[in-house]
Short mmCIF file of C-alpha atoms in Angstrom, two decimals:
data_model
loop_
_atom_site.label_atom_id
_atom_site.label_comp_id
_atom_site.label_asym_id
_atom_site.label_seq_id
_atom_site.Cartn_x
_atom_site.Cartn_y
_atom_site.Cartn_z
CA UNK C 24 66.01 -4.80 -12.72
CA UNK C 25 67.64 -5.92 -9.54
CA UNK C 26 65.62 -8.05 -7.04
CA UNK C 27 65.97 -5.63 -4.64
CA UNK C 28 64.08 -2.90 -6.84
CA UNK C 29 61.48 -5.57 -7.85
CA UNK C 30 61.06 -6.28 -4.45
CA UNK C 31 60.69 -2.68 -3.23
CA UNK C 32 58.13 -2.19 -6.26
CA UNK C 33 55.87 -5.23 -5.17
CA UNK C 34 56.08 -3.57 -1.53
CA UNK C 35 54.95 -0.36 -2.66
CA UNK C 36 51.91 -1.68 -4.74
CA UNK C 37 50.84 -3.98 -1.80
CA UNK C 38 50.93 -0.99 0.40
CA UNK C 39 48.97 1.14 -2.26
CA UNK C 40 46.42 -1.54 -2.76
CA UNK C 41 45.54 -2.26 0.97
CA UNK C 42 45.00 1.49 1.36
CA UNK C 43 42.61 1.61 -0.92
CA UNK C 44 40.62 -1.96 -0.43
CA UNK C 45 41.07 -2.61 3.19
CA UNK C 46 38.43 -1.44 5.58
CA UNK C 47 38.45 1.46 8.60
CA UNK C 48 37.62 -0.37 11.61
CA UNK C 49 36.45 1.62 14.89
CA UNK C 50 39.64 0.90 16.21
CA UNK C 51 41.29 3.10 13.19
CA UNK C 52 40.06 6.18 14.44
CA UNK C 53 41.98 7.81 17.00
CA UNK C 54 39.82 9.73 19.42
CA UNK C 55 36.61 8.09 18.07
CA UNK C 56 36.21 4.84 19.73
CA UNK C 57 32.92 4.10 19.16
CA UNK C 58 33.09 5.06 15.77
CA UNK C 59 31.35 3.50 13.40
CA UNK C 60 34.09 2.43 11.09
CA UNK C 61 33.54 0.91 7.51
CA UNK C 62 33.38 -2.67 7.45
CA UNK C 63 34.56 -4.09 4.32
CA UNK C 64 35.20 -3.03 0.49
CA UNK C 65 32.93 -4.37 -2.25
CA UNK C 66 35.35 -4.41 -5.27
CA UNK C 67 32.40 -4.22 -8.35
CA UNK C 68 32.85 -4.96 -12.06
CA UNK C 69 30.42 -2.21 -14.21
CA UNK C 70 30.75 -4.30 -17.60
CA UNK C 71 28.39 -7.22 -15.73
CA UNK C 72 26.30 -5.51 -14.02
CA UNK C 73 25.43 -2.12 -15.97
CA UNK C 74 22.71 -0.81 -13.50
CA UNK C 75 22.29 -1.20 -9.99
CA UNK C 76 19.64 -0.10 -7.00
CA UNK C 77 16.51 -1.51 -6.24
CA UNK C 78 14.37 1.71 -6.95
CA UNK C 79 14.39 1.97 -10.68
CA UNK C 80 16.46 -1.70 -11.86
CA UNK C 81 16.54 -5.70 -11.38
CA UNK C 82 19.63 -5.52 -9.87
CA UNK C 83 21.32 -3.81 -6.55
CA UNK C 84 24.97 -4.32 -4.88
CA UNK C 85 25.26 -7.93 -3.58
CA UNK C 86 25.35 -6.76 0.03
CA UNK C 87 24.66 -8.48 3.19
CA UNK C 88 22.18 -8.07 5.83
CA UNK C 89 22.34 -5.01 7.76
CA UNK C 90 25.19 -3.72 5.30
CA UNK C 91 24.80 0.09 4.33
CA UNK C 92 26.35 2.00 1.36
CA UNK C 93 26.44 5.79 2.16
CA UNK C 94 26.22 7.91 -1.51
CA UNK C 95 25.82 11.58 -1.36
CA UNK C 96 25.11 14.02 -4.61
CA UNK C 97 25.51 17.16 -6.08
CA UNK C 98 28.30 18.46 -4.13
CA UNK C 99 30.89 20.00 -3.68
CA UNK C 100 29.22 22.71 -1.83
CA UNK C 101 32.24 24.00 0.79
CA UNK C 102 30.06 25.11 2.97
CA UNK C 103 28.11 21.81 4.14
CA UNK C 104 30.38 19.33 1.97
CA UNK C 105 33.09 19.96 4.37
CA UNK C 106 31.09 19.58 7.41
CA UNK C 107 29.63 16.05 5.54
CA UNK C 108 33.34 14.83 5.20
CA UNK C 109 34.94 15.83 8.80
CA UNK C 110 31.37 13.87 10.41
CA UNK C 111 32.18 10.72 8.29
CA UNK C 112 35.78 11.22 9.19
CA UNK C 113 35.19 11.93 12.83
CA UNK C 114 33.26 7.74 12.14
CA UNK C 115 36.20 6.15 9.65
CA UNK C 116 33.15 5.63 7.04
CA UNK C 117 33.71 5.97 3.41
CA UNK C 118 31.08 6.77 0.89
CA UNK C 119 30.40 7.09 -2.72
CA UNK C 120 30.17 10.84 -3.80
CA UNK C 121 28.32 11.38 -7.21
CA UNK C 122 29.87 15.02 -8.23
CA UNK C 123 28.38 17.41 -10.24
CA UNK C 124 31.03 19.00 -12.83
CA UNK C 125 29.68 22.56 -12.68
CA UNK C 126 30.41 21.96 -8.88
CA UNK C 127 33.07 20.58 -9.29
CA UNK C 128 34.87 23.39 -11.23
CA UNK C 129 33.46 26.03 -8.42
CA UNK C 130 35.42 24.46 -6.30
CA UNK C 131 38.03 21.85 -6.99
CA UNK C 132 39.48 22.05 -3.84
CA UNK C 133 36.45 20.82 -2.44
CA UNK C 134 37.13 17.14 -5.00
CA UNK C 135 40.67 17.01 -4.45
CA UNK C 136 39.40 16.81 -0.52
CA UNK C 137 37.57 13.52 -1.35
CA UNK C 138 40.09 12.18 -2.93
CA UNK C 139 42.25 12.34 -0.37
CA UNK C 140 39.89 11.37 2.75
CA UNK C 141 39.80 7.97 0.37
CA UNK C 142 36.27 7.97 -0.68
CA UNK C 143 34.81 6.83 -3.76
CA UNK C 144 34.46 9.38 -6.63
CA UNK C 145 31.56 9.13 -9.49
CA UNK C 146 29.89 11.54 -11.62
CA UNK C 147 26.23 13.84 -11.70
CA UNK C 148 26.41 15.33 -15.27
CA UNK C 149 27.51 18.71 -15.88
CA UNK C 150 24.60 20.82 -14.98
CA UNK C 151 22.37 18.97 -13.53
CA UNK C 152 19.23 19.32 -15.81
CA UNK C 153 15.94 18.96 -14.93
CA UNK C 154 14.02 16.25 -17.50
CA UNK C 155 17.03 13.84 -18.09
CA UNK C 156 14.32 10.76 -19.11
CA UNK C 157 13.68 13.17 -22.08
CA UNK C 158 16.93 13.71 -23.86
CA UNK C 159 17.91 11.62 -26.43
CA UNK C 160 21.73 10.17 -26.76
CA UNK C 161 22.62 13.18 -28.41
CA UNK C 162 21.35 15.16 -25.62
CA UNK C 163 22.10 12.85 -22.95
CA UNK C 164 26.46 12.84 -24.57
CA UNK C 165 27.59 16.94 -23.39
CA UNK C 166 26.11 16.35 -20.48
CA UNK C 167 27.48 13.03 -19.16
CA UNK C 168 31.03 13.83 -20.98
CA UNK C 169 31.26 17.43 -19.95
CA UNK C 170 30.62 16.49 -16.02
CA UNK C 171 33.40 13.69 -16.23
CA UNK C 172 35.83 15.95 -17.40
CA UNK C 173 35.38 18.65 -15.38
CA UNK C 174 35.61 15.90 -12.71
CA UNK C 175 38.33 15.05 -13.89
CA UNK C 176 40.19 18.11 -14.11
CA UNK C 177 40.08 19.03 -10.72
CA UNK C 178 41.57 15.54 -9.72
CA UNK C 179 45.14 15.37 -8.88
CA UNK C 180 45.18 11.98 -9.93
CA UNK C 181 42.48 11.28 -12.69
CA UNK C 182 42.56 7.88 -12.17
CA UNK C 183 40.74 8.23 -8.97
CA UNK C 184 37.45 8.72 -10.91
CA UNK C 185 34.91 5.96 -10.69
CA UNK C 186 33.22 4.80 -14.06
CA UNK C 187 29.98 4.99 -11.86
CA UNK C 188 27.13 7.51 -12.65
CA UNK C 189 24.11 9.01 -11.06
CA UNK C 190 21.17 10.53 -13.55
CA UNK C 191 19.97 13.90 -11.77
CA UNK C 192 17.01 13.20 -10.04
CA UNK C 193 17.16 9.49 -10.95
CA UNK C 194 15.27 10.52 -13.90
CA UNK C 195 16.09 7.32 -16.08
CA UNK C 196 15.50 7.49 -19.64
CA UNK C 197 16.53 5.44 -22.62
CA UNK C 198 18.76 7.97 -24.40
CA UNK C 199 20.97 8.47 -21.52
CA UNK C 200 20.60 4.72 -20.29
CA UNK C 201 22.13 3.76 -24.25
CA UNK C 202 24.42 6.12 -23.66
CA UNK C 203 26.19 5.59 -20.51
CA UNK C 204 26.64 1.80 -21.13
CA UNK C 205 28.07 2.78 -24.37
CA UNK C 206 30.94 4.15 -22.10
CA UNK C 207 31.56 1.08 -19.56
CA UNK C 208 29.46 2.93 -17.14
CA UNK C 209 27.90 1.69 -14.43
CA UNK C 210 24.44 3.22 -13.57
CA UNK C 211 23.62 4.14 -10.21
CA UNK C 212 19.98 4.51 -8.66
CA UNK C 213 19.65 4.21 -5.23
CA UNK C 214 17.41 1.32 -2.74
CA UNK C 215 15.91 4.07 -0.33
CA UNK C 216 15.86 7.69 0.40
CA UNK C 217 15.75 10.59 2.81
CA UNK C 218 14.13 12.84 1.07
CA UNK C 219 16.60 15.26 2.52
CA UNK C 220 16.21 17.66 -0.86
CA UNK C 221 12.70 18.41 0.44
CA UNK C 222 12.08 21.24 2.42
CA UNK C 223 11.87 19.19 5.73
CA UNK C 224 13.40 19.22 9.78
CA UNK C 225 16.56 17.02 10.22
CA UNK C 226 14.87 14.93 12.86
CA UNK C 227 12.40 14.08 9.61
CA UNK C 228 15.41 13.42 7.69
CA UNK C 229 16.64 10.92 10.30
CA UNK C 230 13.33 9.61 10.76
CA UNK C 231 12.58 8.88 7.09
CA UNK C 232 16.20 7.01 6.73
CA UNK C 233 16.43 4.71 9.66
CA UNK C 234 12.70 3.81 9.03
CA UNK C 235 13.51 2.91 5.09
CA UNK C 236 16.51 1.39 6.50
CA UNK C 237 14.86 -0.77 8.81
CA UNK C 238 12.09 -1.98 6.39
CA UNK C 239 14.78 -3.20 3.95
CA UNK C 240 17.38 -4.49 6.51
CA UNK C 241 20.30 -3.16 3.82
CA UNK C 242 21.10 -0.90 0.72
CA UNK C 243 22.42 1.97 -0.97
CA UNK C 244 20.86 5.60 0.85
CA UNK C 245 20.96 8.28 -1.19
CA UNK C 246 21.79 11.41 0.44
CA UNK C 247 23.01 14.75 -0.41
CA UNK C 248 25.95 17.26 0.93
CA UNK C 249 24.24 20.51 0.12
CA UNK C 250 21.82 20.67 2.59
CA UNK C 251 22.07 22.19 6.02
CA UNK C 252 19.44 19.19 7.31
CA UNK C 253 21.34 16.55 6.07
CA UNK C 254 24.57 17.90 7.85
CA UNK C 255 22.47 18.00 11.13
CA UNK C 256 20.90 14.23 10.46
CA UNK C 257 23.72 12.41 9.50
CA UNK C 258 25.41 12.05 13.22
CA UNK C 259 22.27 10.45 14.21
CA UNK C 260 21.74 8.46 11.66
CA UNK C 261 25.42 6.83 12.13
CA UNK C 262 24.76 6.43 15.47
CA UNK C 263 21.46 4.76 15.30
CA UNK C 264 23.11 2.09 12.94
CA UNK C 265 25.98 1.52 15.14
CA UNK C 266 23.48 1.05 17.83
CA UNK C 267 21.53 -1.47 15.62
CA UNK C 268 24.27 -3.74 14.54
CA UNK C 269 24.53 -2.01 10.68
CA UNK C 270 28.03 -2.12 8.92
CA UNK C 271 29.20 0.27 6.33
CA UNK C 272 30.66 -1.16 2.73
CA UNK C 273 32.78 1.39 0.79
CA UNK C 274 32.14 0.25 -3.10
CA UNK C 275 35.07 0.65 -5.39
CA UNK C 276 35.35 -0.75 -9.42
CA UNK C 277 37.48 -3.35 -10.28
CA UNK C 278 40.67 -3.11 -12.46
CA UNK C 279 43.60 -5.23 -13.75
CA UNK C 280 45.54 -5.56 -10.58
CA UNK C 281 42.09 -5.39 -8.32
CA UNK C 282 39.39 -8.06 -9.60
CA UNK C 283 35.82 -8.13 -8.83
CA UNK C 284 34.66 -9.76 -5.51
CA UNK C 285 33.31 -12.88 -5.66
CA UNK C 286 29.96 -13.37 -6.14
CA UNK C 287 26.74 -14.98 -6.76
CA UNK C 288 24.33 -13.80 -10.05
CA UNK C 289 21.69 -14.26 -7.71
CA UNK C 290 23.25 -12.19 -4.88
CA UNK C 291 22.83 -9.23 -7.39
CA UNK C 292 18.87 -9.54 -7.93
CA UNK C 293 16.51 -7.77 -5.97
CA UNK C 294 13.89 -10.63 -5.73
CA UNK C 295 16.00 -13.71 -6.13
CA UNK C 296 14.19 -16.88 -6.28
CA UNK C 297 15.47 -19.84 -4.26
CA UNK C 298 16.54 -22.94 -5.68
CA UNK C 299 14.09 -25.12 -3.99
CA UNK C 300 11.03 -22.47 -4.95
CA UNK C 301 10.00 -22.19 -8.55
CA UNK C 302 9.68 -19.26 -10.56
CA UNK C 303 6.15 -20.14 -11.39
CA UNK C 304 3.49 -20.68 -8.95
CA UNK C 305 -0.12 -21.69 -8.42
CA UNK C 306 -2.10 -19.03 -6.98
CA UNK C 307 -2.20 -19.25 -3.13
CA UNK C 308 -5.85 -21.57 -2.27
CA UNK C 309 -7.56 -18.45 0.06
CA UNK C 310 -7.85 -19.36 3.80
CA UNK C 311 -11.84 -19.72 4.78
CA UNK C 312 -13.12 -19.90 7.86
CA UNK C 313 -16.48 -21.50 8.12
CA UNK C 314 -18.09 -21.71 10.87
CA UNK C 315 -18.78 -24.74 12.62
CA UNK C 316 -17.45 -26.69 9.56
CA UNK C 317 -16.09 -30.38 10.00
CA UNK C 318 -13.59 -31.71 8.22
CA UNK C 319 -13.36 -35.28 7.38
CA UNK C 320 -10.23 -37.34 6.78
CA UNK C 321 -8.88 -37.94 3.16
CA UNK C 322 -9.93 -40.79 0.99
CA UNK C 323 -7.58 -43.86 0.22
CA UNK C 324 -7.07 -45.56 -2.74
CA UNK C 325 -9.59 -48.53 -1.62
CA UNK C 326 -12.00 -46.16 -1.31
CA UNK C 327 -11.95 -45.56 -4.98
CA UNK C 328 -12.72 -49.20 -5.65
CA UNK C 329 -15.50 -48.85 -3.16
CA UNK C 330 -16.88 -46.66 -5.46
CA UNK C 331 -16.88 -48.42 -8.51
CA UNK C 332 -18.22 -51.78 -7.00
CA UNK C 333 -20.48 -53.84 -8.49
CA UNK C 334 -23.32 -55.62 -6.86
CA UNK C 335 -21.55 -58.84 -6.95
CA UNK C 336 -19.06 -57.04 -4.99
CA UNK C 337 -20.71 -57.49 -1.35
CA UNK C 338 -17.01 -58.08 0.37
CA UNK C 339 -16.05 -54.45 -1.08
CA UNK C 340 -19.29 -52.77 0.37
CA UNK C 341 -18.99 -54.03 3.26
CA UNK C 342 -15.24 -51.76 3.81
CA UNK C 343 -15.69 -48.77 6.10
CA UNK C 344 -15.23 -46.00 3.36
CA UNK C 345 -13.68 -42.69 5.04
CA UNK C 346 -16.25 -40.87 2.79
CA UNK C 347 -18.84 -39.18 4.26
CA UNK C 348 -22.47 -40.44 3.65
CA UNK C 349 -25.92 -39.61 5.11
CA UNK C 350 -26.41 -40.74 8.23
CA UNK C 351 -28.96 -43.34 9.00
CA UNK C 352 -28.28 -44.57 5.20
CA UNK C 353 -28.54 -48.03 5.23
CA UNK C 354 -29.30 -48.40 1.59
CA UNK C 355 -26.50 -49.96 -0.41
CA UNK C 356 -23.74 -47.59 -2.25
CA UNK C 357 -24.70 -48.50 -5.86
CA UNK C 358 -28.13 -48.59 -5.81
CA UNK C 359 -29.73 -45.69 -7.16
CA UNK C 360 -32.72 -44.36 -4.80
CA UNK C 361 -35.94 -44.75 -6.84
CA UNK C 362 -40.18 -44.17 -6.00
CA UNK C 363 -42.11 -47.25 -5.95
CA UNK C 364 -44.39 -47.87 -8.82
CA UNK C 365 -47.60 -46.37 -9.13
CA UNK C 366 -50.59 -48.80 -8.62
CA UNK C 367 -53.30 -49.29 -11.78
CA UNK C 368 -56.17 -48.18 -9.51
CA UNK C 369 -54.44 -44.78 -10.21
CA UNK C 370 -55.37 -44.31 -13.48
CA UNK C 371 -58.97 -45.87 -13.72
CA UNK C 372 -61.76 -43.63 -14.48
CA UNK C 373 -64.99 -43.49 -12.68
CA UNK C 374 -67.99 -44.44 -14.42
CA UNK C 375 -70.56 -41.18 -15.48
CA UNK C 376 -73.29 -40.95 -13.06
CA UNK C 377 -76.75 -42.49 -14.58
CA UNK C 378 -79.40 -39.19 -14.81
CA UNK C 379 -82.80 -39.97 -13.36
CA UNK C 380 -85.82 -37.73 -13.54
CA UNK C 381 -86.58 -35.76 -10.33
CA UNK C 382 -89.74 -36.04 -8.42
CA UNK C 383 -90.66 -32.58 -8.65
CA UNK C 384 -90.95 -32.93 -12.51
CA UNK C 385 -93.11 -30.13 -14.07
CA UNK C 386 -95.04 -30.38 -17.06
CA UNK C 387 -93.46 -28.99 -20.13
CA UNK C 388 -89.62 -28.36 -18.36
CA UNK C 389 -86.99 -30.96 -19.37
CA UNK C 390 -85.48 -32.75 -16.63
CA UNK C 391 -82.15 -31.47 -14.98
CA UNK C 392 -79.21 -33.37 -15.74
CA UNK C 393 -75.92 -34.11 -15.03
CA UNK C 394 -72.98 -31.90 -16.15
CA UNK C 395 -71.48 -34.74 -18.66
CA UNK C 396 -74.70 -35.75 -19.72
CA UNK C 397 -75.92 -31.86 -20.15
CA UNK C 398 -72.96 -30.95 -22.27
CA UNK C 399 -73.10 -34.07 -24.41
CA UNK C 400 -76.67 -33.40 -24.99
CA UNK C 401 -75.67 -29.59 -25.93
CA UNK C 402 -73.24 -30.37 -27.77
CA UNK C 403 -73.54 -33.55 -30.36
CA UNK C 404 -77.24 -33.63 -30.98
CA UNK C 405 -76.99 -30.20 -31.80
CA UNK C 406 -74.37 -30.51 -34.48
CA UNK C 407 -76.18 -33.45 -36.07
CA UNK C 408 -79.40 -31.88 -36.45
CA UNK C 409 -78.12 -28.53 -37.96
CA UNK C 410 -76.26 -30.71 -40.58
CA UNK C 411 -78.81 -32.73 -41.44
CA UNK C 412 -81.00 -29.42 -41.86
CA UNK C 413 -78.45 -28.08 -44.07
CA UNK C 414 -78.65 -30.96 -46.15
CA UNK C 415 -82.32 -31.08 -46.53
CA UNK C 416 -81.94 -27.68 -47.76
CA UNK C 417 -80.18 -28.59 -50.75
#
């Protein structure tokens, strides 16, 4: 091979490459200068990171703030899919189309067109079915390999095709999960929606995205090109995030001569944890707010020995302690409050008052006496004489 030819082949692939990986800046579009534009290409590697978008996985596309990847499904549809290309067109923005094969062989036309405006090409199963989460691998296989080749088929080029996938209705399920990594897939779910396949206005389309939008600050939207609304929203919406300071990232896999963009592990999570924060934590001490409360100052080490003094320990007792105490205490700090002892008067009994005869004494009635001296008189004398009866008895 001459150097010439080896020369004019490196040109050629350099050309090929940058048409594909370099981004369409406002300034790109002729007659659009306040386009838009798409700010940069985010070359991903599908074997590292398997499954991607906040909504269903750990991981999403390692984008920056107030970066936005446009992805649109179920299409081709001529009659709005066209309109959805010549808007992002008319803005130099390149999305991620996830194409339906059924769709795809109505109208091939309608895929060779994306190809060719230079937007990203993945796959939607063959026929869309309703359920996906509940077919097995078996199941899941027709399905995914059926919509990839009829995908495929209407390609010029078949290389275009993306190794990314969408599940219908982001209906995740283990079979087709298993399955779609077995392939090198990467599995795409999405970080907010439109709800543009609802039967809704396109002001509520708009609404719904720039609001979702604006509560994450970045992400993959999910939109789709069969819809008459989302034709009528999606002007607005690319206006509103020029207007707002978003940028647009085209996504495209990496290969051989086209390696992976650098990046972080933790750039990939959806809640990363910073280095400085760890991944456990204490539960958060609630906030209380009492009234009128006082808070006193933190105690030091001395007073800790304060605490422990002994009595011989007068030069410690006589430190300032940032403690609180009662006030008005004077008493010392290791002397335990006590009552003072009871006096022996306390427990003396009185003597029994003596029992005198009354003056008004009448013949043949006992005298009145005292309480103690009445119930001793009922009660021992008593017992005494009946037992001595009883004994006389026998």
């Amino acid at each position: 091979m001459s150097a010439a030819l080896g020369a004019a082949l490196l040109t050629a692939l350099s050309a090929a490459l940058t048409s594909v990986t370099t981004p369409a800046s406002a300034a790109d579009c002729p007659g659009h200068p306040n386009a838009l534009g798409t700010s940069r290409v985010l070359v991903v590697d599908p074997l590292a990171h398997p499954r991607i978008g906040a909504m269903q996985y750990r991981e999403t596309l390692p984008l920056h703030d107030h970066e936005v990847v446009l992805s649109f499904d179920d299409g081709p549809v001529p009659k709005y899919s066209n309109q959805v290309l010549q808007i992002l067109a008319d803005q130099c923005v390149k999305a991620t189309f996830f194409t339906i094969g059924r769709q795809a062989k109505a109208d091939p036309e309608g895929v060779r067109k994306l190809a060719a405006a230079g937007h990203t090409i993945g796959t939607h199963s063959q026929n869309h079915p309703i359920g996906f989460s509940r077919l097995t691998v078996e199941q899941s296989k027709p399905e995914v390999d059926q919509g990839i080749a009829s995908v495929s088929a209407a390609l010029t080029d078949p290389s275009v095709l993306t190794p990314f996938f969408r599940v219908p209705g982001l209906s995740r399920g283990e079979g087709v999960e298993t399955y779609v990594a077995s392939l090198g897939l990467q599995m795409w779910s999405a970080d907010f929606l439109a709800d543009d396949w609802r039967n809704i206005s396109a002001s509520r389309v708009y609404e719904l995205a720039m609001k979702r939008l604006e509560a994450r600050g970045k992400g993959i939207l999910l939109l789709h090109d069969i819809h008459e609304r989302t034709v009528q929203a999606l002007p607005k919406i690319l206006s509103e995030m020029k207007a707002r300071g978003y940028r647009i990232v085209q996504v495209v896999p990496a290969t051989s001569e086209r390696p992976a963009t650098p990046t972080e592990p933790q750039e990939w999570l959806v809640h990363p944890h910073a280095d400085e924060v760890p991944v456990a934590q204490w539960p958060a001490v609630p906030t209380f707010d009492f009234s009128g409360s006082v808070t006193h100052s933190r105690a030091t080490v001395a007073d800790l020995d304060v605490l422990s003094a002994g009595p011989s320990d007068s030069a410690s007792l006589r430190h300032e302690t940032a403690w609180p105490h009662a006030a008005g205490s004077s008493a010392p700090r290791n002397v335990a409050p006590a009552l003072p002892v009871p006096a022996a008067s306390l427990f003396e009994m009185p003597d029994p008052m003596p029992t005198a005869p009354s003056r008004h004494h009448v013949a043949g009635v006992p005298p009145v006496q005292s309480k103690p001296a009445a119930r001793a008189a009922a009660i021992k004398p008593a017992a005494r004489a009946v037992r001595l009866a009883s004994l006389r008895k026998r």
